[in-house]
Coordinates of C-alpha atoms and ligand atoms in Angstrom, one line a residue:
X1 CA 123.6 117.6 142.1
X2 CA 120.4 117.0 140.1
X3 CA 119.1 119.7 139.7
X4 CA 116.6 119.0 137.0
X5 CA 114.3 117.1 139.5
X6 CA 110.6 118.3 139.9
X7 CA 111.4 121.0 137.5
X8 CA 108.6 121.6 134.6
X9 CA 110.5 121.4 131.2
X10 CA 109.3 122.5 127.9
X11 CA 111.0 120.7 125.1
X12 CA 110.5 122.3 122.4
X13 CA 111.3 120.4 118.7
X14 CA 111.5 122.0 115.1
X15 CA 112.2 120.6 111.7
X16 CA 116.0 118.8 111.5
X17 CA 117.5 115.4 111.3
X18 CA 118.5 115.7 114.7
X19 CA 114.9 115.3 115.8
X20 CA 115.3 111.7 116.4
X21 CA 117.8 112.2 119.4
X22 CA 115.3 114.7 121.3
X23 CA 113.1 111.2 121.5
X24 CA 116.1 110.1 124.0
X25 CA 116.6 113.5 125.3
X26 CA 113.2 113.3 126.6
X27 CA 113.9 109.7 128.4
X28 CA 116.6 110.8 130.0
X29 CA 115.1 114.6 131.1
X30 CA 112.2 112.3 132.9
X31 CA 115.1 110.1 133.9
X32 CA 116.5 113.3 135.7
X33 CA 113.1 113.6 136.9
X34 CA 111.8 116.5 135.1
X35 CA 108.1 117.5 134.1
X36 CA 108.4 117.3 130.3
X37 CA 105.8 118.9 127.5
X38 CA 106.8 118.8 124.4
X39 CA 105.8 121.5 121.8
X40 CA 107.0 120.5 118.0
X41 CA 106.9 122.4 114.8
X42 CA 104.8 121.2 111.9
X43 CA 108.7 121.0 110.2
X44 CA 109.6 118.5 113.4
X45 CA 106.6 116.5 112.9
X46 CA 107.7 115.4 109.7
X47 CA 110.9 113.5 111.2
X48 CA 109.5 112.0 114.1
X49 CA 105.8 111.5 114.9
X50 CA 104.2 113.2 118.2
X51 CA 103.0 110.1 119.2
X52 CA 106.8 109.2 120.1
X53 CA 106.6 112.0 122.0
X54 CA 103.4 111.4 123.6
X55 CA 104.6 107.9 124.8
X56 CA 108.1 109.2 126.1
X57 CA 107.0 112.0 127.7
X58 CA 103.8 110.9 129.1
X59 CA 102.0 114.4 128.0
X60 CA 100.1 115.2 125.3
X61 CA 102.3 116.7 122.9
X62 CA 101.7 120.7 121.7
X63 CA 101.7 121.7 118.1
X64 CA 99.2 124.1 117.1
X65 CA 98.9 127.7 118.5
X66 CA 95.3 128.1 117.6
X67 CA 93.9 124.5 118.6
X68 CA 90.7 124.7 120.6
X69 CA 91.1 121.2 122.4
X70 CA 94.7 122.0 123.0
X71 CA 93.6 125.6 124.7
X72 CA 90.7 124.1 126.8
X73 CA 93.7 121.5 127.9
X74 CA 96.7 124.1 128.8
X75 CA 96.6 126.9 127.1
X76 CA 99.5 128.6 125.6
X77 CA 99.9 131.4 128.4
X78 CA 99.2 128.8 131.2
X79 CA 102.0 126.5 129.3
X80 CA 104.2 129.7 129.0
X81 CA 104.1 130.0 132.7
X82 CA 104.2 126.2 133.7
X83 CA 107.8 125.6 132.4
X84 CA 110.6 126.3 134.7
X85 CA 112.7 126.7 131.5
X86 CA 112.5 126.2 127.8
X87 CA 114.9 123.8 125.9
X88 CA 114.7 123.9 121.9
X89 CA 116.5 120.8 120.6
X90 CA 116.9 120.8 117.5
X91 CA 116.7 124.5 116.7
X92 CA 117.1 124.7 113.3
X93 CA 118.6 127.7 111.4
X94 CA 114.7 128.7 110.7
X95 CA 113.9 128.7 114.4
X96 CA 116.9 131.1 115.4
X97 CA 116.4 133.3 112.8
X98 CA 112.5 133.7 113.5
X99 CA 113.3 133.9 117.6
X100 CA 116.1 136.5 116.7
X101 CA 113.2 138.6 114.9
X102 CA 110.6 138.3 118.5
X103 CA 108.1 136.6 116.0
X104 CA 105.5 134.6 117.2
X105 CA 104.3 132.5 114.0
X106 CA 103.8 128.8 115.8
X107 CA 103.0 127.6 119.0
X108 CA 106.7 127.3 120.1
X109 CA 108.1 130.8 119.0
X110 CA 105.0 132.1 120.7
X111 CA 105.8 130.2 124.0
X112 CA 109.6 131.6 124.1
X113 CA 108.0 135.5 123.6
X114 CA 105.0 134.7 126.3
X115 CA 107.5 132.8 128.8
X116 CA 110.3 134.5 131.4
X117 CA 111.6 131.0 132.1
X118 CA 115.1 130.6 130.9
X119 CA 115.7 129.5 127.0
X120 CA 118.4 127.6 125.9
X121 CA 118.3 126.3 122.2
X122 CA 120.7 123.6 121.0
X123 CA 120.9 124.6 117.0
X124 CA 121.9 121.6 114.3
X125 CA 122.3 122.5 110.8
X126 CA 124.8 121.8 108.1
X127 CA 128.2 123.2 108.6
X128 CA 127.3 125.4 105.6
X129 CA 123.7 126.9 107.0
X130 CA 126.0 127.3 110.4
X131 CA 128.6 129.3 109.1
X132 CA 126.6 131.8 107.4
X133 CA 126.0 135.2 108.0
X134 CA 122.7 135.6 108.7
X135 CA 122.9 133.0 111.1
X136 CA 125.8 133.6 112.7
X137 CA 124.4 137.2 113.3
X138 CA 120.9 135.5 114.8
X139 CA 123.0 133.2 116.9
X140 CA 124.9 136.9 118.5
X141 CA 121.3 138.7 119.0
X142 CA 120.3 135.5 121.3
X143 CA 123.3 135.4 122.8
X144 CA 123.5 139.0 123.5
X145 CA 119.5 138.9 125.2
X146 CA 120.4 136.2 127.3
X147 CA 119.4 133.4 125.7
X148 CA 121.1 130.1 126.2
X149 CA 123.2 128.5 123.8
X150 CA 124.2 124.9 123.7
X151 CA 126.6 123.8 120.8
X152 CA 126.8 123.3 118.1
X153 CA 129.4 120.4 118.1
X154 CA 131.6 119.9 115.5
X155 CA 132.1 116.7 113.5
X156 CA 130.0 113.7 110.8
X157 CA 127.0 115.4 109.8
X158 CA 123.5 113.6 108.6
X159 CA 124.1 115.0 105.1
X160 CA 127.9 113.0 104.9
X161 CA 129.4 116.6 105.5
X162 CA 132.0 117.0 108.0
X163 CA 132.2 120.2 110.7
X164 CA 130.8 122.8 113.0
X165 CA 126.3 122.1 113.5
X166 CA 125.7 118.8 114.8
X167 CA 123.1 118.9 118.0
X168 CA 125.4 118.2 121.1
X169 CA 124.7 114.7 122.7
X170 CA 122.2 114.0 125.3
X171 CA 124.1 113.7 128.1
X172 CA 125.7 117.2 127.2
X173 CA 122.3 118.9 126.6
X174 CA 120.9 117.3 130.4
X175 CA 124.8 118.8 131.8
X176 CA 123.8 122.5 130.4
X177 CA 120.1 122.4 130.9
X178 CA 120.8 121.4 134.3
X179 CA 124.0 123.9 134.8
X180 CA 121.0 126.4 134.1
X181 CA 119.6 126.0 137.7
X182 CA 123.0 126.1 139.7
X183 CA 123.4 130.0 140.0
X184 CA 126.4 129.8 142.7
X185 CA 124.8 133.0 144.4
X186 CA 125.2 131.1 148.0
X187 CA 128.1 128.5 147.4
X188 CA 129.5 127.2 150.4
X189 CA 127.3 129.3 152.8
X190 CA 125.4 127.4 155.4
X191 CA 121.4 128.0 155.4
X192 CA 118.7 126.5 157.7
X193 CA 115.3 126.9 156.6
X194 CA 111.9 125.9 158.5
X195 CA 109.4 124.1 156.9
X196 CA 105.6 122.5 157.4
X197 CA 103.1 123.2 160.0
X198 CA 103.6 122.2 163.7
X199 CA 101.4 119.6 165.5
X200 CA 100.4 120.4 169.1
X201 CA 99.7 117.3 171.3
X202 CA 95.9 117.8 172.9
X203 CA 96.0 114.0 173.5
X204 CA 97.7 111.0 171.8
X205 CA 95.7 111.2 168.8
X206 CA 94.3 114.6 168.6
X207 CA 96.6 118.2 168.0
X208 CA 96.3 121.5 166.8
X209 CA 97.6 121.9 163.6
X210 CA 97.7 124.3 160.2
X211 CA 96.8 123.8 156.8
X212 CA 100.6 124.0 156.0
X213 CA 101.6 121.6 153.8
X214 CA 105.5 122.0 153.8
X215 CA 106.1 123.0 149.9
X216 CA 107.1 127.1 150.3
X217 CA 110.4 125.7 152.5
X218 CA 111.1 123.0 150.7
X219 CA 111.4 124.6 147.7
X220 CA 113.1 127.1 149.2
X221 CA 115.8 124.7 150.1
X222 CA 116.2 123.6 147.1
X223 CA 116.7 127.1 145.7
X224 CA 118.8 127.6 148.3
X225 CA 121.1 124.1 147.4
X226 CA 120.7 124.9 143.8
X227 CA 122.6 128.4 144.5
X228 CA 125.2 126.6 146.0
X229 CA 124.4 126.2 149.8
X230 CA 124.4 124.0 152.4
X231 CA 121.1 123.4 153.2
X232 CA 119.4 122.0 156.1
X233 CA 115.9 122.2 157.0
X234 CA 114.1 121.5 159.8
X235 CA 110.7 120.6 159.4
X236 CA 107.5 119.6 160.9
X237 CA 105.2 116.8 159.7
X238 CA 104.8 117.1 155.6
X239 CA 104.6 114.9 152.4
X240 CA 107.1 116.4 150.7
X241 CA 110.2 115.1 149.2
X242 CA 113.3 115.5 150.5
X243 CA 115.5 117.9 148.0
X244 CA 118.6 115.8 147.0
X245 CA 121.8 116.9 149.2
X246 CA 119.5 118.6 151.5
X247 CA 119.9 117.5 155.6
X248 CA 116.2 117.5 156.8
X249 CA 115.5 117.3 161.0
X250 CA 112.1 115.9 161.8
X251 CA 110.3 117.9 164.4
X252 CA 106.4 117.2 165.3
X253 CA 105.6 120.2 168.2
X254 CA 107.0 124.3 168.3
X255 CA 109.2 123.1 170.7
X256 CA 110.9 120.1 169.5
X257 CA 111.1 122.7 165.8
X258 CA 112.5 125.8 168.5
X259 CA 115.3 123.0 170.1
X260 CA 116.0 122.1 166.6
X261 CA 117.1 125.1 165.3
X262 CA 118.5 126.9 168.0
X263 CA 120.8 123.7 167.8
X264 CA 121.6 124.2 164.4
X265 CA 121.6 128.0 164.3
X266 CA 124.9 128.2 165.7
X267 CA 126.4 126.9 162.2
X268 CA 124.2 128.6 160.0
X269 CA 124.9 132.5 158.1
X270 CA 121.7 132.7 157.2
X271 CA 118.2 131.5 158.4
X272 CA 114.7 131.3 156.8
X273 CA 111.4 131.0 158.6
X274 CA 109.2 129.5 155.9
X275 CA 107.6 127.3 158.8
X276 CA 103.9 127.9 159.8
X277 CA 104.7 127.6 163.8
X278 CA 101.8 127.1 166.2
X279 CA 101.8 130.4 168.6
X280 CA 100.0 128.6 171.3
X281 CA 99.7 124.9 172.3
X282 CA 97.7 123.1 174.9
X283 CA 99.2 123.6 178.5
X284 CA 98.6 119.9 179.2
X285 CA 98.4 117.3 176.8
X286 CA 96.4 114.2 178.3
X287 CA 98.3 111.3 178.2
X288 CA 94.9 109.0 177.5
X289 CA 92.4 109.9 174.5
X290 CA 89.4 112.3 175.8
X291 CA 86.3 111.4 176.0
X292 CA 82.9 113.0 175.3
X293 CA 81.7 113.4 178.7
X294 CA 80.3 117.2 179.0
X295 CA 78.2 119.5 175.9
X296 CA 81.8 121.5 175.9
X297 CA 85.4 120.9 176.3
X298 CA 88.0 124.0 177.3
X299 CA 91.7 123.4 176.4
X300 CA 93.9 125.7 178.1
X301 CA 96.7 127.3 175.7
X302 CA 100.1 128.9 176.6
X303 CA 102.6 130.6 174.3
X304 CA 105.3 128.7 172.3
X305 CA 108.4 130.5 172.0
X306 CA 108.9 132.8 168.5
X307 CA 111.7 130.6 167.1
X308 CA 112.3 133.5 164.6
X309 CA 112.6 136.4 167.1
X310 CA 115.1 134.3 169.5
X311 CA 117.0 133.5 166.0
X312 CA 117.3 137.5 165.4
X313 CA 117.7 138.1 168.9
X314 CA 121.0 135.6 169.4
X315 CA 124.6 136.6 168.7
X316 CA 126.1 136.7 166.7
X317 CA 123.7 136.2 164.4
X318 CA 122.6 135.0 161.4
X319 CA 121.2 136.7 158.3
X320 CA 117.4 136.5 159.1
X321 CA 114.6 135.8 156.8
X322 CA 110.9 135.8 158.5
X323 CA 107.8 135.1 156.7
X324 CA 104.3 136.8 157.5
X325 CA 101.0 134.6 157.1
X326 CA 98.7 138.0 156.3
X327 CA 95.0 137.8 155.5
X328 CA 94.4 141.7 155.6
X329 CA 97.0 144.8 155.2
X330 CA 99.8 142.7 154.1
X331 CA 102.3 145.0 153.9
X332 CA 101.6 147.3 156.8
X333 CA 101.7 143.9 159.1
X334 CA 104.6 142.9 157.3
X335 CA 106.9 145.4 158.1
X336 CA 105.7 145.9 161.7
X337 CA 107.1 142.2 161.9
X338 CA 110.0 143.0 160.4
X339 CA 110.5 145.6 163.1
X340 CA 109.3 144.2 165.9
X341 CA 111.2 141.0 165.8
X342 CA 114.5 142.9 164.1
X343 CA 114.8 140.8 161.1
X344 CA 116.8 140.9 157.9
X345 CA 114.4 140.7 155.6
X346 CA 110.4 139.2 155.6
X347 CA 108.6 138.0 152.8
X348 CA 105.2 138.3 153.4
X349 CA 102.1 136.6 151.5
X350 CA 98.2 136.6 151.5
X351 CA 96.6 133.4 153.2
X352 CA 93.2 131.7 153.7
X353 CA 90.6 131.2 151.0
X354 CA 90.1 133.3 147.2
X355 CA 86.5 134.0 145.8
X356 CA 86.3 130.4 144.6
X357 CA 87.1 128.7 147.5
X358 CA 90.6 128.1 146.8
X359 CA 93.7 127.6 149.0
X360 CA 95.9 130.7 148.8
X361 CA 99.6 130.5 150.5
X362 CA 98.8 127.4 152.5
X363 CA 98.4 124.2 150.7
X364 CA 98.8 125.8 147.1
X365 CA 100.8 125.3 144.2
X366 CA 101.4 128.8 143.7
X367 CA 101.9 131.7 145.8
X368 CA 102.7 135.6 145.5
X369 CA 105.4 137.7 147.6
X370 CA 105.9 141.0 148.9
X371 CA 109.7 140.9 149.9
X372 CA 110.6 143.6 152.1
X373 CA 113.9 145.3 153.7
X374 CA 114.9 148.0 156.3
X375 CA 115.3 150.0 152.9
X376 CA 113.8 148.5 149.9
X377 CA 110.7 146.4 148.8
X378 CA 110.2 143.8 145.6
X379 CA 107.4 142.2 145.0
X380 CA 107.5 138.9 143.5
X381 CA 104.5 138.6 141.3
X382 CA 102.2 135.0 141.6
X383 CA 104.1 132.1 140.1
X384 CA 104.8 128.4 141.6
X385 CA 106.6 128.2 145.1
X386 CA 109.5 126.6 143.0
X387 CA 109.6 129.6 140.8
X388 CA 109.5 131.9 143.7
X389 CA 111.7 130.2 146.0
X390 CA 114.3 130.7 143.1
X391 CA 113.4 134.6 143.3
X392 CA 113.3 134.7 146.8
X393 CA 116.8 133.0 147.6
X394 CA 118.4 135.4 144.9
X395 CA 117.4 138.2 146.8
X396 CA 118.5 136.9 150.0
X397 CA 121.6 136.3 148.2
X398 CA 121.9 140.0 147.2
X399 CA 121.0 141.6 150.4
X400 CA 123.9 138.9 152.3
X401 CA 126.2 139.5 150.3
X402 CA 125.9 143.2 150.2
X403 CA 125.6 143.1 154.1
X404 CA 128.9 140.9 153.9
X405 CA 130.6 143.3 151.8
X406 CA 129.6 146.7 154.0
X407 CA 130.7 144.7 157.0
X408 CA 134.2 144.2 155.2
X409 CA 134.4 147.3 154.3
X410 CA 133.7 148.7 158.1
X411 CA 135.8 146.5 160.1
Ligands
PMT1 O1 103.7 125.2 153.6 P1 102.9 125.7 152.5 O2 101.6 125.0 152.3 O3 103.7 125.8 151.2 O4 102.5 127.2 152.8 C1 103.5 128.2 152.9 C2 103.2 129.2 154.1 C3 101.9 130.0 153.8 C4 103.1 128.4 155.4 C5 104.5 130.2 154.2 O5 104.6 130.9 152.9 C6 104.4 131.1 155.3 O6 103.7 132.2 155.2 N1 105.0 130.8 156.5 C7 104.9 131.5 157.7 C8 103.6 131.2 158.4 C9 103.4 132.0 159.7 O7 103.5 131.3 160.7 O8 103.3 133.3 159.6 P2 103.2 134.3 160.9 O9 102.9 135.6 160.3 O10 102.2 133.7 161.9 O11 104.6 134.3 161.6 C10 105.6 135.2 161.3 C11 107.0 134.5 161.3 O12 107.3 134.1 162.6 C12 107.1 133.3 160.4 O13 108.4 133.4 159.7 C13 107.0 132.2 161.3 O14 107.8 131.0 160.8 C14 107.7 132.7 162.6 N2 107.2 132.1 163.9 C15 105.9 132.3 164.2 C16 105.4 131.8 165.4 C17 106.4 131.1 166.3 N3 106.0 130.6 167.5 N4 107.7 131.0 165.9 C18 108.1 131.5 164.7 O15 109.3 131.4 164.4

């Protein structure tokens, strides 16, 4: 699976021979369908121009820390928490040795310390530089904190030398960067996930609707396929892609969304209610378009059925994952819903309109989460929804799998 699609990629570029190959790793990263800004080291600039970089990637390319244009642009916090991971290649000796002290002397080392997106570096040195010491002990603290570590390969090195430091090749780098967002946590284990507002008939061309725009679920289901699932997703009318491998069911009304997954339910072990589902619809829909006749119009409404409290309700059944659309006391309505309607788990965020006018939850890039359980809580601090969806699916993760376990160890 490629994984690498949609995701924001910071490539970051310091002073080595190697350089010229990170002007096809950047092809190919778009290729995959990444988001790619490159940030390059006054050492990196010397080898290969950021206007190559400009033109490959189709960003402006990041070099100084302290650059006003560049910080009325993206700044190097908002850049820091734009990337979905951080790939140095080539990290020379200089660069390991400078991230294995936490400094923060350039734009790039600054990014890695101001960032919690994964890090993977892919060093290239000479064999010698490799070997020694100092570098093999730089190349231990990294590894030991967790950060990524692609190569070096061994063989013909730029300086005639033969052995261990050459950059891996591209399509090895794109394999490991993209290994970085398959965490397994839900391999084999069927999910269904809604998605996307619902539309309610009031005649053929008119409905009641949400500002919903589909992106919380389907990031979710890809966070859910990236951990190893098998995802499908029903959802109601949205622009967004498809996630690759995902199975996505087209519903338009509560209804058609509640036959859907009741249908599908049956083969699921775990389900998420990411969907914005209309509580009432119209009790007739007029089959021809209204007209303006009188000052006022009254449209009768009746109750859909609460997909989500049948789901929790059915047995046996799934692992259950509600959502709560709050715009006041998010937690204390949170966990009522998580009681009333006997779910798993409920992730609750804060919807409407900020002080400037803003979409928040619905419609938005980003989003903020207050996960909670019968017996624990997490909140998962503003980031984008593909960020979060990561977050969120490894917690549903833990909490199945530790449900799985004390059922095991019960029966
Ligand atoms: O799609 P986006 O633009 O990315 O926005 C994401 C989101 C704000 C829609 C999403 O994060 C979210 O909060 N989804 C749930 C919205 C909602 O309907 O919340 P609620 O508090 O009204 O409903 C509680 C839960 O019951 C939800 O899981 C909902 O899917 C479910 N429900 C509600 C009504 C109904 N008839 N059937 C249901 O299953």
């Amino acid at each position: 699976m490629n994984t690498l699609n949609g995701k924001h990629i910071i490539l970051g570029i310091t002073g080595g021979i190697a350089a010229y190959k990170s002007a096809e790793l950047t092809r190919r990263l778009r290729d995959a369908g990444a988001v790619v800004r490159v940030v390059m080291t006054h050492g990196a600039t010397e080898f290969v121009t950021p206007l190559t970089f400009q033109a490959l990637s189709g960003n402006p390319v990041h070099t100084e820390l302290l650059d006003e244009n560049a910080e009325a642009g993206m700044g190097h916090i908002e850049l820091a928490r734009w990337a979905d991971a951080i790939l140095i290649a080539p990290a020379s000796a200089n660069c390991m040795a400078k991230l294995a002290q936490g400094r923060a002397d350039d734009l790039l080392t600054t990014l890695c310390l101001a960032s919690d997106a994964p890090l993977a570096i892919a060093p290239a040195m000479n064999r010698i530089m490799w070997s020694n010491v100092a570098t093999q002990d730089n190349f231990n603290v990294l590894n030991q904190r967790g950060v990524h570590l692609f190569g070096p390969a061994s063989g013909a090195q730029a300086c005639g030398e033969t052995g261990e430091g050459r950059m891996l090749e591209v399509p090895e780098l794109i394999n490991a960067l993209s290994g970085l967002f398959k965490s397994g946590v839900l391999q084999g284990i069927n999910v269904l996930i809604t998605a996307g507002p619902t539309y309610e008939p009031i005649d053929p061309v008119r409905f009641i609707g949400n500002r919903s725009s589909g992106r919380m679920g389907f990031a979710l289901a890809q966070a859910a396929r990236e951990a190893g699932a098998n995802v499908t997703l029903v959802s109601g009318p949205s622009n967004e892609a498809t996630p690759e491998d995902v199975r996505r069911i087209d519903v338009e009304t509560a209804a058609q969304m509640h036959e859907a997954v009741m249908q599908q339910v049956r083969h699921s072990r775990i389900f998420i209610s990411a969907a914005a589902v209309a509580d009432y619809r119209p009790k007739t829909a007029s089959t021809k378009k209204l007209k303006k006749h009188d000052a006022e119009l009254t449209i009768e409404l009746e109750r859909n059925e609460d997909i989500l409290s049948a789901v929790a309700g059915s047995s046996p059944g799934p692992f259950v994952v509600g959502f709560a659309a709050e715009t006041e006391n998010l937690e204390t309505n949170a966990r009522t819903k998580l009681e009333n309607k006997s779910l798993d788990m409920i992730a609750a965020n804060l919807v409407g309109k900020d002080a400037n006018a803003q979409d928040i939850g619905f419609n938005s890039e980003y989003n903020a989460l207050h996960v909670l359980w019968t017996d624990g809580a997490q909140v998962l601090e503003q980031a984008r929804k593909t960020t979060l969806a990561r977050e969120l699916i490894n917690l549903v993760a833990h909490q199945f799998n530790k449900n799985r376990q004390h059922e095991k160890n019960t029966a």
